[in-house]
């Protein structure tokens, strides 16, 4: 008997990469703009649960030093191969526990990576993100509106 996946595992395993590899340039730029305006210094950025690296690529194009982490090897490989992000800057690891050897001016998690797992996992992710924000740095987390998602899907 095979293990049945919950809806979020099924979504991330089957649809997510296709969905986010097809995002428009305008949508990616708007996410970049929203995030970059939060940070007065333009130096270092880390995307926790970076997926396919679409927003990170925009940061890199604008001169930021980028770092990304995602638990999915399929997504991190897409970030490297399809987005052209440097392999050393995209890590396949658990974002709840991985320790970077540096802190960042901007740490973010976009595309609503919270709320799909346990409360303990969400708290672990947020705690680890906080550990990697420089003093006077910025932590940004996007949360989708449940009602809007329910209405539109």
mmCIF file with all atom_site columns, N, CA and C in Angstrom, residues 72-109:
data_model
loop_
_atom_site.group_PDB
_atom_site.id
_atom_site.type_symbol
_atom_site.label_atom_id
_atom_site.label_alt_id
_atom_site.label_comp_id
_atom_site.label_asym_id
_atom_site.label_entity_id
_atom_site.label_seq_id
_atom_site.pdbx_PDB_ins_code
_atom_site.Cartn_x
_atom_site.Cartn_y
_atom_site.Cartn_z
_atom_site.occupancy
_atom_site.B_iso_or_equiv
_atom_site.pdbx_formal_charge
_atom_site.auth_seq_id
_atom_site.auth_comp_id
_atom_site.auth_asym_id
_atom_site.auth_atom_id
_atom_site.pdbx_PDB_model_num
ATOM 1   N N  . UNK A 1 72  ? 13.749 20.713 -1.584  1.00 0.00 ? 72  UNK A N  1
ATOM 2   C CA . UNK A 1 72  ? 13.522 19.937 -2.796  1.00 0.00 ? 72  UNK A CA 1
ATOM 3   C C  . UNK A 1 72  ? 14.707 20.042 -3.755  1.00 0.00 ? 72  UNK A C  1
ATOM 4   N N  . UNK A 1 73  ? 15.340 18.916 -4.008  1.00 0.00 ? 73  UNK A N  1
ATOM 5   C CA . UNK A 1 73  ? 16.444 18.901 -4.960  1.00 0.00 ? 73  UNK A CA 1
ATOM 6   C C  . UNK A 1 73  ? 15.956 19.258 -6.370  1.00 0.00 ? 73  UNK A C  1
ATOM 7   N N  . UNK A 1 74  ? 14.748 18.848 -6.712  1.00 0.00 ? 74  UNK A N  1
ATOM 8   C CA . UNK A 1 74  ? 14.202 19.184 -8.025  1.00 0.00 ? 74  UNK A CA 1
ATOM 9   C C  . UNK A 1 74  ? 14.122 20.701 -8.207  1.00 0.00 ? 74  UNK A C  1
ATOM 10  N N  . UNK A 1 75  ? 13.683 21.400 -7.162  1.00 0.00 ? 75  UNK A N  1
ATOM 11  C CA . UNK A 1 75  ? 13.560 22.859 -7.258  1.00 0.00 ? 75  UNK A CA 1
ATOM 12  C C  . UNK A 1 75  ? 14.920 23.542 -7.263  1.00 0.00 ? 75  UNK A C  1
ATOM 13  N N  . UNK A 1 76  ? 15.844 23.082 -6.409  1.00 0.00 ? 76  UNK A N  1
ATOM 14  C CA . UNK A 1 76  ? 17.156 23.725 -6.386  1.00 0.00 ? 76  UNK A CA 1
ATOM 15  C C  . UNK A 1 76  ? 17.916 23.470 -7.688  1.00 0.00 ? 76  UNK A C  1
ATOM 16  N N  . UNK A 1 77  ? 17.725 22.304 -8.285  1.00 0.00 ? 77  UNK A N  1
ATOM 17  C CA . UNK A 1 77  ? 18.346 22.039 -9.587  1.00 0.00 ? 77  UNK A CA 1
ATOM 18  C C  . UNK A 1 77  ? 17.755 22.949 -10.664 1.00 0.00 ? 77  UNK A C  1
ATOM 19  N N  . UNK A 1 78  ? 16.448 23.191 -10.586 1.00 0.00 ? 78  UNK A N  1
ATOM 20  C CA . UNK A 1 78  ? 15.815 24.116 -11.536 1.00 0.00 ? 78  UNK A CA 1
ATOM 21  C C  . UNK A 1 78  ? 16.354 25.531 -11.341 1.00 0.00 ? 78  UNK A C  1
ATOM 22  N N  . UNK A 1 79  ? 16.565 25.924 -10.098 1.00 0.00 ? 79  UNK A N  1
ATOM 23  C CA . UNK A 1 79  ? 17.122 27.254 -9.819  1.00 0.00 ? 79  UNK A CA 1
ATOM 24  C C  . UNK A 1 79  ? 18.505 27.399 -10.449 1.00 0.00 ? 79  UNK A C  1
ATOM 25  N N  . UNK A 1 80  ? 19.276 26.343 -10.382 1.00 0.00 ? 80  UNK A N  1
ATOM 26  C CA . UNK A 1 80  ? 20.632 26.377 -10.948 1.00 0.00 ? 80  UNK A CA 1
ATOM 27  C C  . UNK A 1 80  ? 20.613 26.290 -12.471 1.00 0.00 ? 80  UNK A C  1
ATOM 28  N N  . UNK A 1 81  ? 19.904 25.317 -12.985 1.00 0.00 ? 81  UNK A N  1
ATOM 29  C CA . UNK A 1 81  ? 19.953 25.043 -14.428 1.00 0.00 ? 81  UNK A CA 1
ATOM 30  C C  . UNK A 1 81  ? 19.050 25.966 -15.239 1.00 0.00 ? 81  UNK A C  1
ATOM 31  N N  . UNK A 1 82  ? 17.831 26.149 -14.798 1.00 0.00 ? 82  UNK A N  1
ATOM 32  C CA . UNK A 1 82  ? 16.871 26.918 -15.588 1.00 0.00 ? 82  UNK A CA 1
ATOM 33  C C  . UNK A 1 82  ? 16.920 28.414 -15.299 1.00 0.00 ? 82  UNK A C  1
ATOM 34  N N  . UNK A 1 83  ? 17.298 28.785 -14.083 1.00 0.00 ? 83  UNK A N  1
ATOM 35  C CA . UNK A 1 83  ? 17.417 30.207 -13.734 1.00 0.00 ? 83  UNK A CA 1
ATOM 36  C C  . UNK A 1 83  ? 18.846 30.694 -13.830 1.00 0.00 ? 83  UNK A C  1
ATOM 37  N N  . UNK A 1 84  ? 19.806 29.769 -13.888 1.00 0.00 ? 84  UNK A N  1
ATOM 38  C CA . UNK A 1 84  ? 21.204 30.154 -14.009 1.00 0.00 ? 84  UNK A CA 1
ATOM 39  C C  . UNK A 1 84  ? 21.821 30.687 -12.729 1.00 0.00 ? 84  UNK A C  1
ATOM 40  N N  . UNK A 1 85  ? 21.266 30.334 -11.586 1.00 0.00 ? 85  UNK A N  1
ATOM 41  C CA . UNK A 1 85  ? 21.852 30.777 -10.319 1.00 0.00 ? 85  UNK A CA 1
ATOM 42  C C  . UNK A 1 85  ? 23.060 29.906 -9.985  1.00 0.00 ? 85  UNK A C  1
ATOM 43  N N  . UNK A 1 86  ? 24.112 30.497 -9.417  1.00 0.00 ? 86  UNK A N  1
ATOM 44  C CA . UNK A 1 86  ? 25.328 29.738 -9.113  1.00 0.00 ? 86  UNK A CA 1
ATOM 45  C C  . UNK A 1 86  ? 25.067 28.592 -8.132  1.00 0.00 ? 86  UNK A C  1
ATOM 46  N N  . UNK A 1 87  ? 25.620 27.428 -8.434  1.00 0.00 ? 87  UNK A N  1
ATOM 47  C CA . UNK A 1 87  ? 25.390 26.235 -7.616  1.00 0.00 ? 87  UNK A CA 1
ATOM 48  C C  . UNK A 1 87  ? 25.783 26.447 -6.158  1.00 0.00 ? 87  UNK A C  1
ATOM 49  N N  . UNK A 1 88  ? 26.853 27.173 -5.907  1.00 0.00 ? 88  UNK A N  1
ATOM 50  C CA . UNK A 1 88  ? 27.314 27.383 -4.532  1.00 0.00 ? 88  UNK A CA 1
ATOM 51  C C  . UNK A 1 88  ? 26.342 28.241 -3.722  1.00 0.00 ? 88  UNK A C  1
ATOM 52  N N  . UNK A 1 89  ? 25.469 28.929 -4.394  1.00 0.00 ? 89  UNK A N  1
ATOM 53  C CA . UNK A 1 89  ? 24.546 29.826 -3.698  1.00 0.00 ? 89  UNK A CA 1
ATOM 54  C C  . UNK A 1 89  ? 23.146 29.245 -3.535  1.00 0.00 ? 89  UNK A C  1
ATOM 55  N N  . UNK A 1 90  ? 22.925 28.060 -4.038  1.00 0.00 ? 90  UNK A N  1
ATOM 56  C CA . UNK A 1 90  ? 21.621 27.399 -3.906  1.00 0.00 ? 90  UNK A CA 1
ATOM 57  C C  . UNK A 1 90  ? 21.848 26.069 -3.199  1.00 0.00 ? 90  UNK A C  1
ATOM 58  N N  . UNK A 1 91  ? 21.271 25.926 -2.017  1.00 0.00 ? 91  UNK A N  1
ATOM 59  C CA . UNK A 1 91  ? 21.519 24.771 -1.167  1.00 0.00 ? 91  UNK A CA 1
ATOM 60  C C  . UNK A 1 91  ? 20.262 23.910 -1.068  1.00 0.00 ? 91  UNK A C  1
ATOM 61  N N  . UNK A 1 92  ? 20.443 22.606 -1.205  1.00 0.00 ? 92  UNK A N  1
ATOM 62  C CA . UNK A 1 92  ? 19.350 21.664 -0.954  1.00 0.00 ? 92  UNK A CA 1
ATOM 63  C C  . UNK A 1 92  ? 19.498 21.192 0.491   1.00 0.00 ? 92  UNK A C  1
ATOM 64  N N  . UNK A 1 93  ? 18.610 21.682 1.355   1.00 0.00 ? 93  UNK A N  1
ATOM 65  C CA . UNK A 1 93  ? 18.668 21.339 2.780   1.00 0.00 ? 93  UNK A CA 1
ATOM 66  C C  . UNK A 1 93  ? 17.358 21.744 3.438   1.00 0.00 ? 93  UNK A C  1
ATOM 67  N N  . UNK A 1 94  ? 17.200 21.334 4.679   1.00 0.00 ? 94  UNK A N  1
ATOM 68  C CA . UNK A 1 94  ? 16.010 21.677 5.453   1.00 0.00 ? 94  UNK A CA 1
ATOM 69  C C  . UNK A 1 94  ? 16.169 23.091 6.006   1.00 0.00 ? 94  UNK A C  1
ATOM 70  N N  . UNK A 1 95  ? 15.328 23.997 5.577   1.00 0.00 ? 95  UNK A N  1
ATOM 71  C CA . UNK A 1 95  ? 15.418 25.402 5.984   1.00 0.00 ? 95  UNK A CA 1
ATOM 72  C C  . UNK A 1 95  ? 15.121 25.609 7.467   1.00 0.00 ? 95  UNK A C  1
ATOM 73  N N  . UNK A 1 96  ? 14.522 24.618 8.109   1.00 0.00 ? 96  UNK A N  1
ATOM 74  C CA . UNK A 1 96  ? 14.238 24.729 9.542   1.00 0.00 ? 96  UNK A CA 1
ATOM 75  C C  . UNK A 1 96  ? 15.496 24.552 10.386  1.00 0.00 ? 96  UNK A C  1
ATOM 76  N N  . UNK A 1 97  ? 16.487 23.848 9.849   1.00 0.00 ? 97  UNK A N  1
ATOM 77  C CA . UNK A 1 97  ? 17.640 23.493 10.670  1.00 0.00 ? 97  UNK A CA 1
ATOM 78  C C  . UNK A 1 97  ? 18.998 23.885 10.086  1.00 0.00 ? 97  UNK A C  1
ATOM 79  N N  . UNK A 1 98  ? 19.060 24.202 8.810   1.00 0.00 ? 98  UNK A N  1
ATOM 80  C CA . UNK A 1 98  ? 20.353 24.492 8.193   1.00 0.00 ? 98  UNK A CA 1
ATOM 81  C C  . UNK A 1 98  ? 20.954 25.771 8.778   1.00 0.00 ? 98  UNK A C  1
ATOM 82  N N  . UNK A 1 99  ? 22.249 25.714 9.102   1.00 0.00 ? 99  UNK A N  1
ATOM 83  C CA . UNK A 1 99  ? 22.953 26.886 9.617   1.00 0.00 ? 99  UNK A CA 1
ATOM 84  C C  . UNK A 1 99  ? 23.878 27.441 8.548   1.00 0.00 ? 99  UNK A C  1
ATOM 85  N N  . UNK A 1 100 ? 23.626 28.666 8.150   1.00 0.00 ? 100 UNK A N  1
ATOM 86  C CA . UNK A 1 100 ? 24.547 29.365 7.264   1.00 0.00 ? 100 UNK A CA 1
ATOM 87  C C  . UNK A 1 100 ? 25.680 29.916 8.120   1.00 0.00 ? 100 UNK A C  1
ATOM 88  N N  . UNK A 1 101 ? 26.810 30.172 7.519   1.00 0.00 ? 101 UNK A N  1
ATOM 89  C CA . UNK A 1 101 ? 27.931 30.724 8.273   1.00 0.00 ? 101 UNK A CA 1
ATOM 90  C C  . UNK A 1 101 ? 27.947 32.250 8.240   1.00 0.00 ? 101 UNK A C  1
ATOM 91  N N  . UNK A 1 102 ? 26.835 32.834 7.872   1.00 0.00 ? 102 UNK A N  1
ATOM 92  C CA . UNK A 1 102 ? 26.736 34.287 7.795   1.00 0.00 ? 102 UNK A CA 1
ATOM 93  C C  . UNK A 1 102 ? 25.312 34.737 8.112   1.00 0.00 ? 102 UNK A C  1
ATOM 94  N N  . UNK A 1 103 ? 25.157 36.034 8.294   1.00 0.00 ? 103 UNK A N  1
ATOM 95  C CA . UNK A 1 103 ? 23.841 36.653 8.432   1.00 0.00 ? 103 UNK A CA 1
ATOM 96  C C  . UNK A 1 103 ? 23.613 37.524 7.204   1.00 0.00 ? 103 UNK A C  1
ATOM 97  N N  . UNK A 1 104 ? 22.354 37.862 6.963   1.00 0.00 ? 104 UNK A N  1
ATOM 98  C CA . UNK A 1 104 ? 21.988 38.572 5.743   1.00 0.00 ? 104 UNK A CA 1
ATOM 99  C C  . UNK A 1 104 ? 21.262 39.879 6.061   1.00 0.00 ? 104 UNK A C  1
ATOM 100 N N  . UNK A 1 105 ? 21.387 40.837 5.138   1.00 0.00 ? 105 UNK A N  1
ATOM 101 C CA . UNK A 1 105 ? 20.651 42.101 5.272   1.00 0.00 ? 105 UNK A CA 1
ATOM 102 C C  . UNK A 1 105 ? 19.153 41.863 5.149   1.00 0.00 ? 105 UNK A C  1
ATOM 103 N N  . UNK A 1 106 ? 18.785 40.957 4.267   1.00 0.00 ? 106 UNK A N  1
ATOM 104 C CA . UNK A 1 106 ? 17.378 40.643 4.019   1.00 0.00 ? 106 UNK A CA 1
ATOM 105 C C  . UNK A 1 106 ? 17.206 39.134 3.988   1.00 0.00 ? 106 UNK A C  1
ATOM 106 N N  . UNK A 1 107 ? 16.311 38.640 4.824   1.00 0.00 ? 107 UNK A N  1
ATOM 107 C CA . UNK A 1 107 ? 15.930 37.226 4.827   1.00 0.00 ? 107 UNK A CA 1
ATOM 108 C C  . UNK A 1 107 ? 14.441 37.192 4.549   1.00 0.00 ? 107 UNK A C  1
ATOM 109 N N  . UNK A 1 108 ? 14.040 36.367 3.583   1.00 0.00 ? 108 UNK A N  1
ATOM 110 C CA . UNK A 1 108 ? 12.617 36.308 3.270   1.00 0.00 ? 108 UNK A CA 1
ATOM 111 C C  . UNK A 1 108 ? 12.173 34.903 2.908   1.00 0.00 ? 108 UNK A C  1
ATOM 112 N N  . UNK A 1 109 ? 10.871 34.731 2.988   1.00 0.00 ? 109 UNK A N  1
ATOM 113 C CA . UNK A 1 109 ? 10.217 33.521 2.502   1.00 0.00 ? 109 UNK A CA 1
ATOM 114 C C  . UNK A 1 109 ? 8.967  33.975 1.774   1.00 0.00 ? 109 UNK A C  1
#
